[in-house]
PDB file of C-alpha atoms in Angstrom:
ATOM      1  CA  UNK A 128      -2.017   3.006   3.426  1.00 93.00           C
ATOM      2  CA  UNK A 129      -1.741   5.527   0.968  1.00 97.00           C
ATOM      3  CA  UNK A 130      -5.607   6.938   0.231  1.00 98.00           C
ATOM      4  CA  UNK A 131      -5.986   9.193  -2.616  1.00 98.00           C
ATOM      5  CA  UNK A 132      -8.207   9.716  -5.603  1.00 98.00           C
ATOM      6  CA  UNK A 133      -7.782  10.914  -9.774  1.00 98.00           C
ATOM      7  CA  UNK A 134      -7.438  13.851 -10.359  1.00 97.00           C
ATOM      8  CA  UNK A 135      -7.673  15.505 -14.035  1.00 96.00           C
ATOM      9  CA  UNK A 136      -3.841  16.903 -15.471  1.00 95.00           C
ATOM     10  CA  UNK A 137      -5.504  19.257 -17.768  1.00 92.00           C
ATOM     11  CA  UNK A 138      -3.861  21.758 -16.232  1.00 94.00           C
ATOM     12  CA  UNK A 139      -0.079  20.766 -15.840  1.00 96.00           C
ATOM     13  CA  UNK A 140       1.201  17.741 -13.740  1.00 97.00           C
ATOM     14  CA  UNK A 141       2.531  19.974 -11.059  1.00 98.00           C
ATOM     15  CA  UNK A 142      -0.887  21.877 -10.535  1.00 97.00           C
ATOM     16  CA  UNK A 143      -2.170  18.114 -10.199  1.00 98.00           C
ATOM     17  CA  UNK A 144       0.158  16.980  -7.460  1.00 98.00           C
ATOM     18  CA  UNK A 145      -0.994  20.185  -5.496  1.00 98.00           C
ATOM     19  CA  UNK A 146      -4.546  19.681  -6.097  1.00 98.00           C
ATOM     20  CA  UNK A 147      -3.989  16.326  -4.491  1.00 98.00           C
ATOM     21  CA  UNK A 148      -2.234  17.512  -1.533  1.00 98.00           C
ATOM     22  CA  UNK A 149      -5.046  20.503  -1.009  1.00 97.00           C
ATOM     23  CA  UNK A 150      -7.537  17.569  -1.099  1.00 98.00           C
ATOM     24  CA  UNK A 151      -6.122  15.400   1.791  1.00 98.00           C
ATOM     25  CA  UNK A 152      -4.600  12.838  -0.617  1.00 98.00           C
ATOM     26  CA  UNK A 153      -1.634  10.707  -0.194  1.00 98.00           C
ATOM     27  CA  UNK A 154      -1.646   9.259  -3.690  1.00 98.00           C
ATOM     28  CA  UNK A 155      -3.746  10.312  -6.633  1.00 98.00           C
ATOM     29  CA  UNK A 156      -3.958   8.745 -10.118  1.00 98.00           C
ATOM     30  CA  UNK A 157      -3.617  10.775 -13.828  1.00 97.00           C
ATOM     31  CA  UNK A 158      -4.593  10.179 -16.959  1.00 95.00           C
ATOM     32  CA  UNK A 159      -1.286   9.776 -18.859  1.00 95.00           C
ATOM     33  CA  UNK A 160      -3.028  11.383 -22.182  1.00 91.00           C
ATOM     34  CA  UNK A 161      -6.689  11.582 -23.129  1.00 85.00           C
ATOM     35  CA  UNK A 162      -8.671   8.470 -22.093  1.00 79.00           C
ATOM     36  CA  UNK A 163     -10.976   7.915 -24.867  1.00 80.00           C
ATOM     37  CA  UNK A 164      -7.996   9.016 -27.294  1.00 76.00           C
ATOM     38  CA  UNK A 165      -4.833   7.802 -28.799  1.00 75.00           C
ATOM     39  CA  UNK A 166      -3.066  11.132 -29.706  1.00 79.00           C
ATOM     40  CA  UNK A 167       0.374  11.284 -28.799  1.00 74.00           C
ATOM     41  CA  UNK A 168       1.257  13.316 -26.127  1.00 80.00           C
ATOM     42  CA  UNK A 169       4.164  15.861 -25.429  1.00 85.00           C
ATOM     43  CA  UNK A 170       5.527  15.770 -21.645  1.00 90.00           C
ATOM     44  CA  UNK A 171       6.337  19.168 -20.605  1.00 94.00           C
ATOM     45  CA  UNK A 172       9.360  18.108 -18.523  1.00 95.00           C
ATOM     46  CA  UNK A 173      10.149  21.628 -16.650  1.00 97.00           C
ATOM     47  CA  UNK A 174       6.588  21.243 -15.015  1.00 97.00           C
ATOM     48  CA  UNK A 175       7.067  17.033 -14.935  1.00 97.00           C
ATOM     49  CA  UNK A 176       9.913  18.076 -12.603  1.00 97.00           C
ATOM     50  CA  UNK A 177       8.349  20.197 -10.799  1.00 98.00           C
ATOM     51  CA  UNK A 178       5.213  17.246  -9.489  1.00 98.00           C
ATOM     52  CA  UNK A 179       7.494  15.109  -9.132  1.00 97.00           C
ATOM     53  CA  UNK A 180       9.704  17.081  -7.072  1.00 98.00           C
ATOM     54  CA  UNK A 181       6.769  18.142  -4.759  1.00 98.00           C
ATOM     55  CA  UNK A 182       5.221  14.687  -4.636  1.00 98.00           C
ATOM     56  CA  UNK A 183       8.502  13.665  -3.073  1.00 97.00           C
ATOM     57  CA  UNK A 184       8.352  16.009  -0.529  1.00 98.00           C
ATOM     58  CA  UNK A 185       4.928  15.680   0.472  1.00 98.00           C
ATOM     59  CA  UNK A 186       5.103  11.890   0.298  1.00 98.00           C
ATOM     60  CA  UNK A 187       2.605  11.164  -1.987  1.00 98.00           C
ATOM     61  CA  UNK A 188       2.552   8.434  -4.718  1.00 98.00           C
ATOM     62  CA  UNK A 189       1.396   8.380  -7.862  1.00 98.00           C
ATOM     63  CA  UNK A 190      -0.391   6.094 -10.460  1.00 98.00           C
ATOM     64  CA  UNK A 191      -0.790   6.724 -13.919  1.00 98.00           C
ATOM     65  CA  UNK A 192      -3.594   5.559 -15.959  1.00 97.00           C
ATOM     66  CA  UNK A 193      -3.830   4.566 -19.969  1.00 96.00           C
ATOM     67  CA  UNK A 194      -6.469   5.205 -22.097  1.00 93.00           C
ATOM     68  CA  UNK A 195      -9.069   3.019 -22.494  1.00 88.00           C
ATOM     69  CA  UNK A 196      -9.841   2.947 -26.188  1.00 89.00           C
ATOM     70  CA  UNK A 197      -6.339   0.320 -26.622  1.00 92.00           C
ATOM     71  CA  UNK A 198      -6.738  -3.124 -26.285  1.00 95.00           C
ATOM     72  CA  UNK A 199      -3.754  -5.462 -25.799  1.00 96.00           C
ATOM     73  CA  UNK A 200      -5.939  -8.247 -27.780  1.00 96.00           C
ATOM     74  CA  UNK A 201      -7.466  -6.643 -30.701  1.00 95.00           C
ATOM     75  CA  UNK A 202      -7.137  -9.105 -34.053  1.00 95.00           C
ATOM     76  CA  UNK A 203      -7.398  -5.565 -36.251  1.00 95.00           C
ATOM     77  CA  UNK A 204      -3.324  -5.074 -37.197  1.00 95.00           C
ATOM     78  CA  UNK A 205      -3.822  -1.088 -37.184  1.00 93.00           C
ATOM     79  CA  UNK A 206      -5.220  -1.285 -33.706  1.00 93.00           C
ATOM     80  CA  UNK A 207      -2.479  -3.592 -32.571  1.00 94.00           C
ATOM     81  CA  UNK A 208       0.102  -1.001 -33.709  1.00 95.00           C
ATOM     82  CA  UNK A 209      -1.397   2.020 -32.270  1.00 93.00           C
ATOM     83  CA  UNK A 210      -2.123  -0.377 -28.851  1.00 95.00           C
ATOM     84  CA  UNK A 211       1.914  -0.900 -28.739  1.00 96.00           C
ATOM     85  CA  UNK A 212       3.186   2.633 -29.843  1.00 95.00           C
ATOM     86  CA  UNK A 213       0.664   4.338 -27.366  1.00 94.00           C
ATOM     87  CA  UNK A 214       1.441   1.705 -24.281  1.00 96.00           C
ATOM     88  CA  UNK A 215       4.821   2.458 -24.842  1.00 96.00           C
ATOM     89  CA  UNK A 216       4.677   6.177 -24.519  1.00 95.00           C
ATOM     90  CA  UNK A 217       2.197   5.774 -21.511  1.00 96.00           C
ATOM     91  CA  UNK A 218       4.887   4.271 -19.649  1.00 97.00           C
ATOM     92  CA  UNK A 219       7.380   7.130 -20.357  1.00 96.00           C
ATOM     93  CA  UNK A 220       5.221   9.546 -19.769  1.00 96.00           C
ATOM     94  CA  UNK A 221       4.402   7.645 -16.083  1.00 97.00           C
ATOM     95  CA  UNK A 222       8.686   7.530 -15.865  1.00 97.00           C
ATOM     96  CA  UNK A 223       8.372  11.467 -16.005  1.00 97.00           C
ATOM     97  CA  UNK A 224       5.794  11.795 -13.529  1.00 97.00           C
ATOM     98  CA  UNK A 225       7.454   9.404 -11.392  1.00 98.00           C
ATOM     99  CA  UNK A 226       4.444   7.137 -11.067  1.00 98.00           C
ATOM    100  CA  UNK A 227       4.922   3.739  -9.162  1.00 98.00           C
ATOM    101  CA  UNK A 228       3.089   2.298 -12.210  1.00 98.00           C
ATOM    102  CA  UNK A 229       0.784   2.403 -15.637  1.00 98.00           C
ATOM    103  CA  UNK A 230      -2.401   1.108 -15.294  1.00 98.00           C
ATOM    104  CA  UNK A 231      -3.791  -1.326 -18.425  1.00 97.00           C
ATOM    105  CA  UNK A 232      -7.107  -2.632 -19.164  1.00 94.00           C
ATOM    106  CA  UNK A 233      -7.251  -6.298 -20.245  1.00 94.00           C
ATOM    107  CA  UNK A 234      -7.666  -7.552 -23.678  1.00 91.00           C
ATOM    108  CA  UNK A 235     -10.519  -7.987 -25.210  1.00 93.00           C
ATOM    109  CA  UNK A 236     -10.938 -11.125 -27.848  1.00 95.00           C
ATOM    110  CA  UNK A 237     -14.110  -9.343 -29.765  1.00 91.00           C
ATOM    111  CA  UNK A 238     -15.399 -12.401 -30.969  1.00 92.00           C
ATOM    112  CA  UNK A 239     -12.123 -14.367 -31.958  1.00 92.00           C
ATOM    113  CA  UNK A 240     -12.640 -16.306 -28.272  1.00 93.00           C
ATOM    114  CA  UNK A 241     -10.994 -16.291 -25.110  1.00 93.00           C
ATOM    115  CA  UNK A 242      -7.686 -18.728 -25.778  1.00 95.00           C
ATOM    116  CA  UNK A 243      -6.940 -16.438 -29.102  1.00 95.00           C
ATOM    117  CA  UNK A 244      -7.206 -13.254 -26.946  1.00 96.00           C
ATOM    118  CA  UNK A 245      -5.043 -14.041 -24.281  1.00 96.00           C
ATOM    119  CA  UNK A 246      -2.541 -15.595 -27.015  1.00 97.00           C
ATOM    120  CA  UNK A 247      -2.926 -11.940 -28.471  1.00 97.00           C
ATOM    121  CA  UNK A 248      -2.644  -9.981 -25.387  1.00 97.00           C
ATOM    122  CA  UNK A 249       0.953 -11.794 -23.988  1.00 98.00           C
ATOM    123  CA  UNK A 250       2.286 -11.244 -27.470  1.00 97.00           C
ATOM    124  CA  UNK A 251       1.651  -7.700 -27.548  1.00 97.00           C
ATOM    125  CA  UNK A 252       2.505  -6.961 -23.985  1.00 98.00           C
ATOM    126  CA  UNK A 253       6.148  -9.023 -25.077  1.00 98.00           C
ATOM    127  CA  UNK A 254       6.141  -6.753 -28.126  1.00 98.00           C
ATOM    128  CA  UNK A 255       5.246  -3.595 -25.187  1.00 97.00           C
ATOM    129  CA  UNK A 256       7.693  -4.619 -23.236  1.00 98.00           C
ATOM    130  CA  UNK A 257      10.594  -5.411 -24.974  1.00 97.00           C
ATOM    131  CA  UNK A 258      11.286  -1.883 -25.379  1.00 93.00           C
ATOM    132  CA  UNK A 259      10.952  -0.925 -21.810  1.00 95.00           C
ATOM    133  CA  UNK A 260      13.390  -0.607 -19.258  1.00 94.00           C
ATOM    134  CA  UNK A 261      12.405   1.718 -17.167  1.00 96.00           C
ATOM    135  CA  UNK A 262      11.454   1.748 -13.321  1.00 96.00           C
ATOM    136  CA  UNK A 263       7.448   1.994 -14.143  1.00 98.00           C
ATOM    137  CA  UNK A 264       5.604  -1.452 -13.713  1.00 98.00           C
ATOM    138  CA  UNK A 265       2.562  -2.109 -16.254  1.00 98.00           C
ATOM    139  CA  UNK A 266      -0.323  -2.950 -13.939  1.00 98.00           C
ATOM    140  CA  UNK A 267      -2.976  -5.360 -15.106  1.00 98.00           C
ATOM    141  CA  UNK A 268      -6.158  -4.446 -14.125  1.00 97.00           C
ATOM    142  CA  UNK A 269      -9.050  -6.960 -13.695  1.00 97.00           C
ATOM    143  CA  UNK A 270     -12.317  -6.622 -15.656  1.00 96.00           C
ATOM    144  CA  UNK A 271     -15.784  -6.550 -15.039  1.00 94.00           C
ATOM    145  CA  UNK A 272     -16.273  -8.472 -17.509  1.00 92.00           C
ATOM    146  CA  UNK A 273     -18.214  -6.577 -19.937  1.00 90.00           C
ATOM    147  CA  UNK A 274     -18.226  -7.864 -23.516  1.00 91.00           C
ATOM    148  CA  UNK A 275     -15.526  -9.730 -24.292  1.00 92.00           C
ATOM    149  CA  UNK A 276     -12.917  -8.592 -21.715  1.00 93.00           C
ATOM    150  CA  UNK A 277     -10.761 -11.234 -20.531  1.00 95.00           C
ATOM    151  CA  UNK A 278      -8.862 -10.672 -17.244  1.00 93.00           C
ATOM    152  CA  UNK A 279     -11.810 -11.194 -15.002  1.00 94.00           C
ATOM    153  CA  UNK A 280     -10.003 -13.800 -12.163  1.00 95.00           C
ATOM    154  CA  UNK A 281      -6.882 -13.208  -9.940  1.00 96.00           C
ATOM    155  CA  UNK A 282      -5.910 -16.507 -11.075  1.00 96.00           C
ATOM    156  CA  UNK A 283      -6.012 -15.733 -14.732  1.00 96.00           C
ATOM    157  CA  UNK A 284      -4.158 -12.170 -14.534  1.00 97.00           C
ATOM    158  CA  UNK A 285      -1.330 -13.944 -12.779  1.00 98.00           C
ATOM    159  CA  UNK A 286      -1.107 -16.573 -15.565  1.00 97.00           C
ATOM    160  CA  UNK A 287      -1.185 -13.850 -17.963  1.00 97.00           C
ATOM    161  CA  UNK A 288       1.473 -12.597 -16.571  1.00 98.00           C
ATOM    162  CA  UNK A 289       3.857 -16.033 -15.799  1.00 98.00           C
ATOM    163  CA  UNK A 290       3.312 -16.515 -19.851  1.00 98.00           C
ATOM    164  CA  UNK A 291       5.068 -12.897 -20.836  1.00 98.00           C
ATOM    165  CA  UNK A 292       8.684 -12.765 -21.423  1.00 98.00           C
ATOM    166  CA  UNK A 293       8.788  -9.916 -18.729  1.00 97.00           C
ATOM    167  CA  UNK A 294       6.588 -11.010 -16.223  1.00 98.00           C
ATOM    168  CA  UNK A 295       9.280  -8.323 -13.763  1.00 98.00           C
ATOM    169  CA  UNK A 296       8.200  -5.660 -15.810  1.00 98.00           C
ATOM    170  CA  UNK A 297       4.884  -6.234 -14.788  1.00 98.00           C
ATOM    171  CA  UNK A 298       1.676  -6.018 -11.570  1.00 98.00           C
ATOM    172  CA  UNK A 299      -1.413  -5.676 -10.783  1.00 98.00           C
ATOM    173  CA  UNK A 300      -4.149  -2.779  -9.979  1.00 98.00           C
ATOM    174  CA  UNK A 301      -7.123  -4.253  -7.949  1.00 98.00           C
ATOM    175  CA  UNK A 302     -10.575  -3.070  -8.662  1.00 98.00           C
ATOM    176  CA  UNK A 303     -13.412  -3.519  -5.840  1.00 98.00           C
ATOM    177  CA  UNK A 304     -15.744  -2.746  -8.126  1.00 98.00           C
ATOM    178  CA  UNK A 305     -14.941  -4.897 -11.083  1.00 97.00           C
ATOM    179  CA  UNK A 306     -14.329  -7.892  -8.923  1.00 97.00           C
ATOM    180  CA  UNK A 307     -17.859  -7.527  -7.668  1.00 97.00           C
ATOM    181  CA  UNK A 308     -19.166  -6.745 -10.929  1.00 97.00           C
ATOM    182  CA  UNK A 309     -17.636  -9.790 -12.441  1.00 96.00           C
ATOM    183  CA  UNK A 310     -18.388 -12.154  -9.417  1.00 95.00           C
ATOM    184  CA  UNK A 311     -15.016 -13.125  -8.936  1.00 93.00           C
ATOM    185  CA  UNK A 312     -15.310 -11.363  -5.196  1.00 92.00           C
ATOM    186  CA  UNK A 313     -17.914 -12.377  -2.759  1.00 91.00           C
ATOM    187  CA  UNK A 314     -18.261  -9.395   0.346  1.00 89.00           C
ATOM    188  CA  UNK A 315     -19.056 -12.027   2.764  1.00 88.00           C
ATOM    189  CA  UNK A 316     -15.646 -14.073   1.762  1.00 91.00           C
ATOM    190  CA  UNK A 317     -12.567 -11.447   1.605  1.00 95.00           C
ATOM    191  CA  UNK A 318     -10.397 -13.485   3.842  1.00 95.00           C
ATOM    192  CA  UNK A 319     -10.812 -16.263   0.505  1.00 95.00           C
ATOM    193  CA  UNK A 320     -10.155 -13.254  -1.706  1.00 96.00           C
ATOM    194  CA  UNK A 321      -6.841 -12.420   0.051  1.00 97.00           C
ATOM    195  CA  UNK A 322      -5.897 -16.058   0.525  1.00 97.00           C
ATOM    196  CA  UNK A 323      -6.418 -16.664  -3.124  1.00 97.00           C
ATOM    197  CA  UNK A 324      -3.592 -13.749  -3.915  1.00 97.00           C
ATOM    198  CA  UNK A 325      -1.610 -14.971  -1.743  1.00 97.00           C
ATOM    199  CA  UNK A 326      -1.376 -18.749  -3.143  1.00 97.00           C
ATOM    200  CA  UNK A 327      -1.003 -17.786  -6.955  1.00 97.00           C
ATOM    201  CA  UNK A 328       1.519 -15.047  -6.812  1.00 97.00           C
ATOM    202  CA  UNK A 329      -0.402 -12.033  -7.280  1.00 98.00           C
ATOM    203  CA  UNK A 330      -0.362  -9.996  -3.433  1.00 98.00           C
ATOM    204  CA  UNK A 331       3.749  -9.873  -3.946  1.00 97.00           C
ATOM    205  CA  UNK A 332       3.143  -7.874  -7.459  1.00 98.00           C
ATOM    206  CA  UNK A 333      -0.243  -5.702  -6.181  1.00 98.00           C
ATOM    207  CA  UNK A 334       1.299  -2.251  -6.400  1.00 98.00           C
ATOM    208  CA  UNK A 335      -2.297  -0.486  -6.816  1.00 98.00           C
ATOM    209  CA  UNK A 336      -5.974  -0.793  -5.571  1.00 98.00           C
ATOM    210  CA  UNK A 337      -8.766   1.573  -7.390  1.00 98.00           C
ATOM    211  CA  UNK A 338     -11.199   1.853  -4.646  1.00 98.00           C
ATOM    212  CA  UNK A 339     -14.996   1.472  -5.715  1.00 98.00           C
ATOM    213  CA  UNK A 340     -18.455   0.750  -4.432  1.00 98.00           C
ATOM    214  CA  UNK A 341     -20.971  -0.753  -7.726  1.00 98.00           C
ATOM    215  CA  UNK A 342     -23.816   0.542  -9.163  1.00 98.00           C
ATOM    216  CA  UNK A 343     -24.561  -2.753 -10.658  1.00 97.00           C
ATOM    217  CA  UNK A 344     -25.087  -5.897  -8.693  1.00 97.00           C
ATOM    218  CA  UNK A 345     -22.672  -8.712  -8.306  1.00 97.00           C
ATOM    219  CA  UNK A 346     -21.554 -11.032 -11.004  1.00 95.00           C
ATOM    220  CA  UNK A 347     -23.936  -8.201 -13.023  1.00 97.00           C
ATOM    221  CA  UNK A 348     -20.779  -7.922 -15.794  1.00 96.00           C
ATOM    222  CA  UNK A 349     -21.641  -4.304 -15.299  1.00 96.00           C
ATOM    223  CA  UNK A 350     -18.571  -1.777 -14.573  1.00 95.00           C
ATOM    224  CA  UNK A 351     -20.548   1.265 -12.802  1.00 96.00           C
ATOM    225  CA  UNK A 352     -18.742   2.454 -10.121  1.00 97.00           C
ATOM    226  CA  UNK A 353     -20.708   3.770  -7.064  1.00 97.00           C
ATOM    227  CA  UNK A 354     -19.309   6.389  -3.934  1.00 97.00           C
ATOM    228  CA  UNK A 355     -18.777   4.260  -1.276  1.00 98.00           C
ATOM    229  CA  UNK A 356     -21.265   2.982   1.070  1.00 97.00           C
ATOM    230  CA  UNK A 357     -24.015   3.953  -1.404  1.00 97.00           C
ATOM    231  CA  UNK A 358     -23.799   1.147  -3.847  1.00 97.00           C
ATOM    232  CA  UNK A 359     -24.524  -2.463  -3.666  1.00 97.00           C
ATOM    233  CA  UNK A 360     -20.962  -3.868  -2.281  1.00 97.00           C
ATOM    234  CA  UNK A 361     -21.600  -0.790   1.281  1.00 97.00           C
ATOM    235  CA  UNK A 362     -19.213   0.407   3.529  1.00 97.00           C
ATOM    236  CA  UNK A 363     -18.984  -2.332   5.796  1.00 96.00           C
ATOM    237  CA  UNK A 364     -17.484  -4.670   2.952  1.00 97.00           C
ATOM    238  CA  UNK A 365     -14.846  -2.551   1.397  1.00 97.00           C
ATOM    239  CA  UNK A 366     -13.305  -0.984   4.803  1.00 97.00           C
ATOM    240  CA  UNK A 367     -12.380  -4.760   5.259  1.00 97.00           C
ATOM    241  CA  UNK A 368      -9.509  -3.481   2.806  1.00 97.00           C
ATOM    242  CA  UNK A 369      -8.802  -0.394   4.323  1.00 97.00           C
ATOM    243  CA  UNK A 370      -8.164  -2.639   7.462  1.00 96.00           C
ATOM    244  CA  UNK A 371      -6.314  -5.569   5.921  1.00 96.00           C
ATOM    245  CA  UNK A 372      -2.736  -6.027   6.856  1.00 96.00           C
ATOM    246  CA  UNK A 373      -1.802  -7.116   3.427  1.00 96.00           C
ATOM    247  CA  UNK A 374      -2.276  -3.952   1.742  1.00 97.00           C
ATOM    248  CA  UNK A 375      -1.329  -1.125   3.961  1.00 95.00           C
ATOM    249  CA  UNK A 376       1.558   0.760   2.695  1.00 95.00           C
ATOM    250  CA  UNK A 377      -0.518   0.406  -1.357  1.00 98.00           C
ATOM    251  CA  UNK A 378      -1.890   3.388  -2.772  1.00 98.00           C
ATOM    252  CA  UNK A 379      -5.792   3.135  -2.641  1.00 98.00           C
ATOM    253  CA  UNK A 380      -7.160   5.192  -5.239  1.00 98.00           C
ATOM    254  CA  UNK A 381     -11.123   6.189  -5.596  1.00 98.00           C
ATOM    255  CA  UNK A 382     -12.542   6.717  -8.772  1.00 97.00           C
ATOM    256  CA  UNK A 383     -16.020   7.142  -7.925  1.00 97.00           C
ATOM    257  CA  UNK A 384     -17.542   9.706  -9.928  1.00 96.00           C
ATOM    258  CA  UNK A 385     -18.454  13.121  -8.133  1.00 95.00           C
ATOM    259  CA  UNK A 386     -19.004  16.539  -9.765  1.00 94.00           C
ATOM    260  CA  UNK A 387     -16.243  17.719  -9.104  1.00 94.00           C
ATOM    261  CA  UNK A 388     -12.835  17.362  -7.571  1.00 95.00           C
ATOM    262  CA  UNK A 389     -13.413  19.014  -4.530  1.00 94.00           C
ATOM    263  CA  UNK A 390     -15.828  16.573  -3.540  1.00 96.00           C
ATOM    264  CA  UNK A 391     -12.950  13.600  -3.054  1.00 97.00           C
ATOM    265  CA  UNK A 392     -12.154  15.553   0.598  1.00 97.00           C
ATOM    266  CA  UNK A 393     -14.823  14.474   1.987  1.00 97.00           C
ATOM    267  CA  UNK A 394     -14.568  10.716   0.624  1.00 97.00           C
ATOM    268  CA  UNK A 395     -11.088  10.252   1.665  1.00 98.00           C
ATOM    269  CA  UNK A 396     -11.938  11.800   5.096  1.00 97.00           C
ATOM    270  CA  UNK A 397     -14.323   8.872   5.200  1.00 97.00           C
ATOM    271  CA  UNK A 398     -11.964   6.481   4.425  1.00 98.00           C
ATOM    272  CA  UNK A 399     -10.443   7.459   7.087  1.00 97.00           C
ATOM    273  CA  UNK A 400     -12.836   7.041   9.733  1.00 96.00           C
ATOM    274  CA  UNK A 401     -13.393   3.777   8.292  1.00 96.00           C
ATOM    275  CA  UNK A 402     -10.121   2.534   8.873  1.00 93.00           C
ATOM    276  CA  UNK A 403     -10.915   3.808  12.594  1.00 87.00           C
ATOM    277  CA  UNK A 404      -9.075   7.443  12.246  1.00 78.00           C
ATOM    278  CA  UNK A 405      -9.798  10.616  12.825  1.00 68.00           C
ATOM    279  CA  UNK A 406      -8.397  12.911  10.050  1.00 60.00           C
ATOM    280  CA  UNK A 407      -9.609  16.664  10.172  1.00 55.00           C
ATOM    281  CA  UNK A 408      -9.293  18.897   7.397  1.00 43.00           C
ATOM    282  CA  UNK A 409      -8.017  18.397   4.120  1.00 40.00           C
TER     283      UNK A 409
END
């Protein structure tokens, strides 16, 4: 199991990929460009090189992140566009950093109802898509809930998916927290949780899991992610994950929010210990 955390690229890719390493990481997660923004972004492809070079040899994988502000169902044309041209460029930019994959947010049908937005959000990941042939896999990531997000269910992400035109071009990026949040995930039933990806599909096309404990309580529709073991899902509930044969070998990515950086050292350390190891240092 690859445990890791984000980690900010404000200062170059390759300064990122070290940061990681320094903090005990064996995967981390970037933003590909601003996350509340849609400004297109240049890749500096000397220092691109250069992460992805050092990633290799450290043996650390990466997962890249879009912005949130798109939204792969919006009815508003000029959103639509900018959703497709900036999806598309997320995904190079992930090729250059050599990320396993690109992490999406479900649609969101804002107000024009639930069978309209995930009509709208296949067609525009087609539209995404059919200019993509790269190695980097979109990952669908499931919702809280909030609003008017669709994408809440394992079984409705992977029929998302079966309905795209490129359903090889695309997996999924499991949140704890969401799944919680939208009460799709019950603590006291994860064998049900992993026997329901199983059945439909979606454990062969996991490639990601963001790793969260929740402010909010379940099936609160709330996404506020908690440090783990302090929030309302605990410890003893999510290192059923960290212990599950069906995921080891996935990057497990935290994005719980701290202060600063630093303090992800001591989280993955923990992590650690509750998988039953003993990691020192970091």
């Amino acid at each position: 199991m690859k445990i890791g955390c984000h980690i900010s690229v404000a200062k170059g890719f390759e300064r990122a990929s070290k940061r990681a390493f320094e903090l005990g990481a064996d995967s981390f997660q970037v933003f590909t460009k601003n996350p509340r923004g849609l400004r297109p972004k240049k890749v500096d492809v000397k220092d691109a090189e250069a992460g992805r070079k050092f990633c290799k040899e450290h043996g650390i994988v990466l997962v890249a992140h879009t912005p949130y502000i798109t939204n792969l169902s919006t009815p508003k044309e000029d959103l639509h566009e900018v959703t497709i041209r900036s999806i598309r460029e997320d995904l190079r930019i992930a090729e250059c950093y050599g990320a396993v994959g690109a992490v999406v947010h479900c649609g969101k049908h804002v107000g024009e109802g639930e069978e309209y937005g995930r009509r709208r959000m296949v067609e525009t990941l087609d539209i995404i898509l059919d200019e993509y042939d790269g190695p980097v896999k979109l990952l669908l990531e499931n919702t809280a809930g909030q609003g008017s997000e669709l994408g809440l269910s394992i079984r409705e992400l992977t029929e998302i998916r079966l309905s795209t035109r490129h359903p090889e071009k695309i997996g999924f990026c499991f949140d704890t927290c969401h799944a919680f949040a939208a009460g799709t995930w019950v603590p006291d039933r994860f064998d049900g949780l992993v026997t329901e990806m199983k059945e439909t599909g979606y454990l062969e096309h996991l490639v990601a899991i963001h790793f969260n404990d929740s402010k909010a309580p379940w099936g609160s529709r709330k996404d506020r992610h908690e440090k783990i073991g302090k929030g309302e899902i605990g410890a003893e509930a999510l290192a059923l994950f960290l212990k599950e044969e069906a995921f080891q070998g996935l990057p497990v990515i935290l994005e719980t929010p701290v202060d600063d950086e630093g303090e992800y050292a001591e989280e993955i350390r923990y992590l650690h210990k509750l998988r039953g190891e003993d990691r020192q240092g970091a």
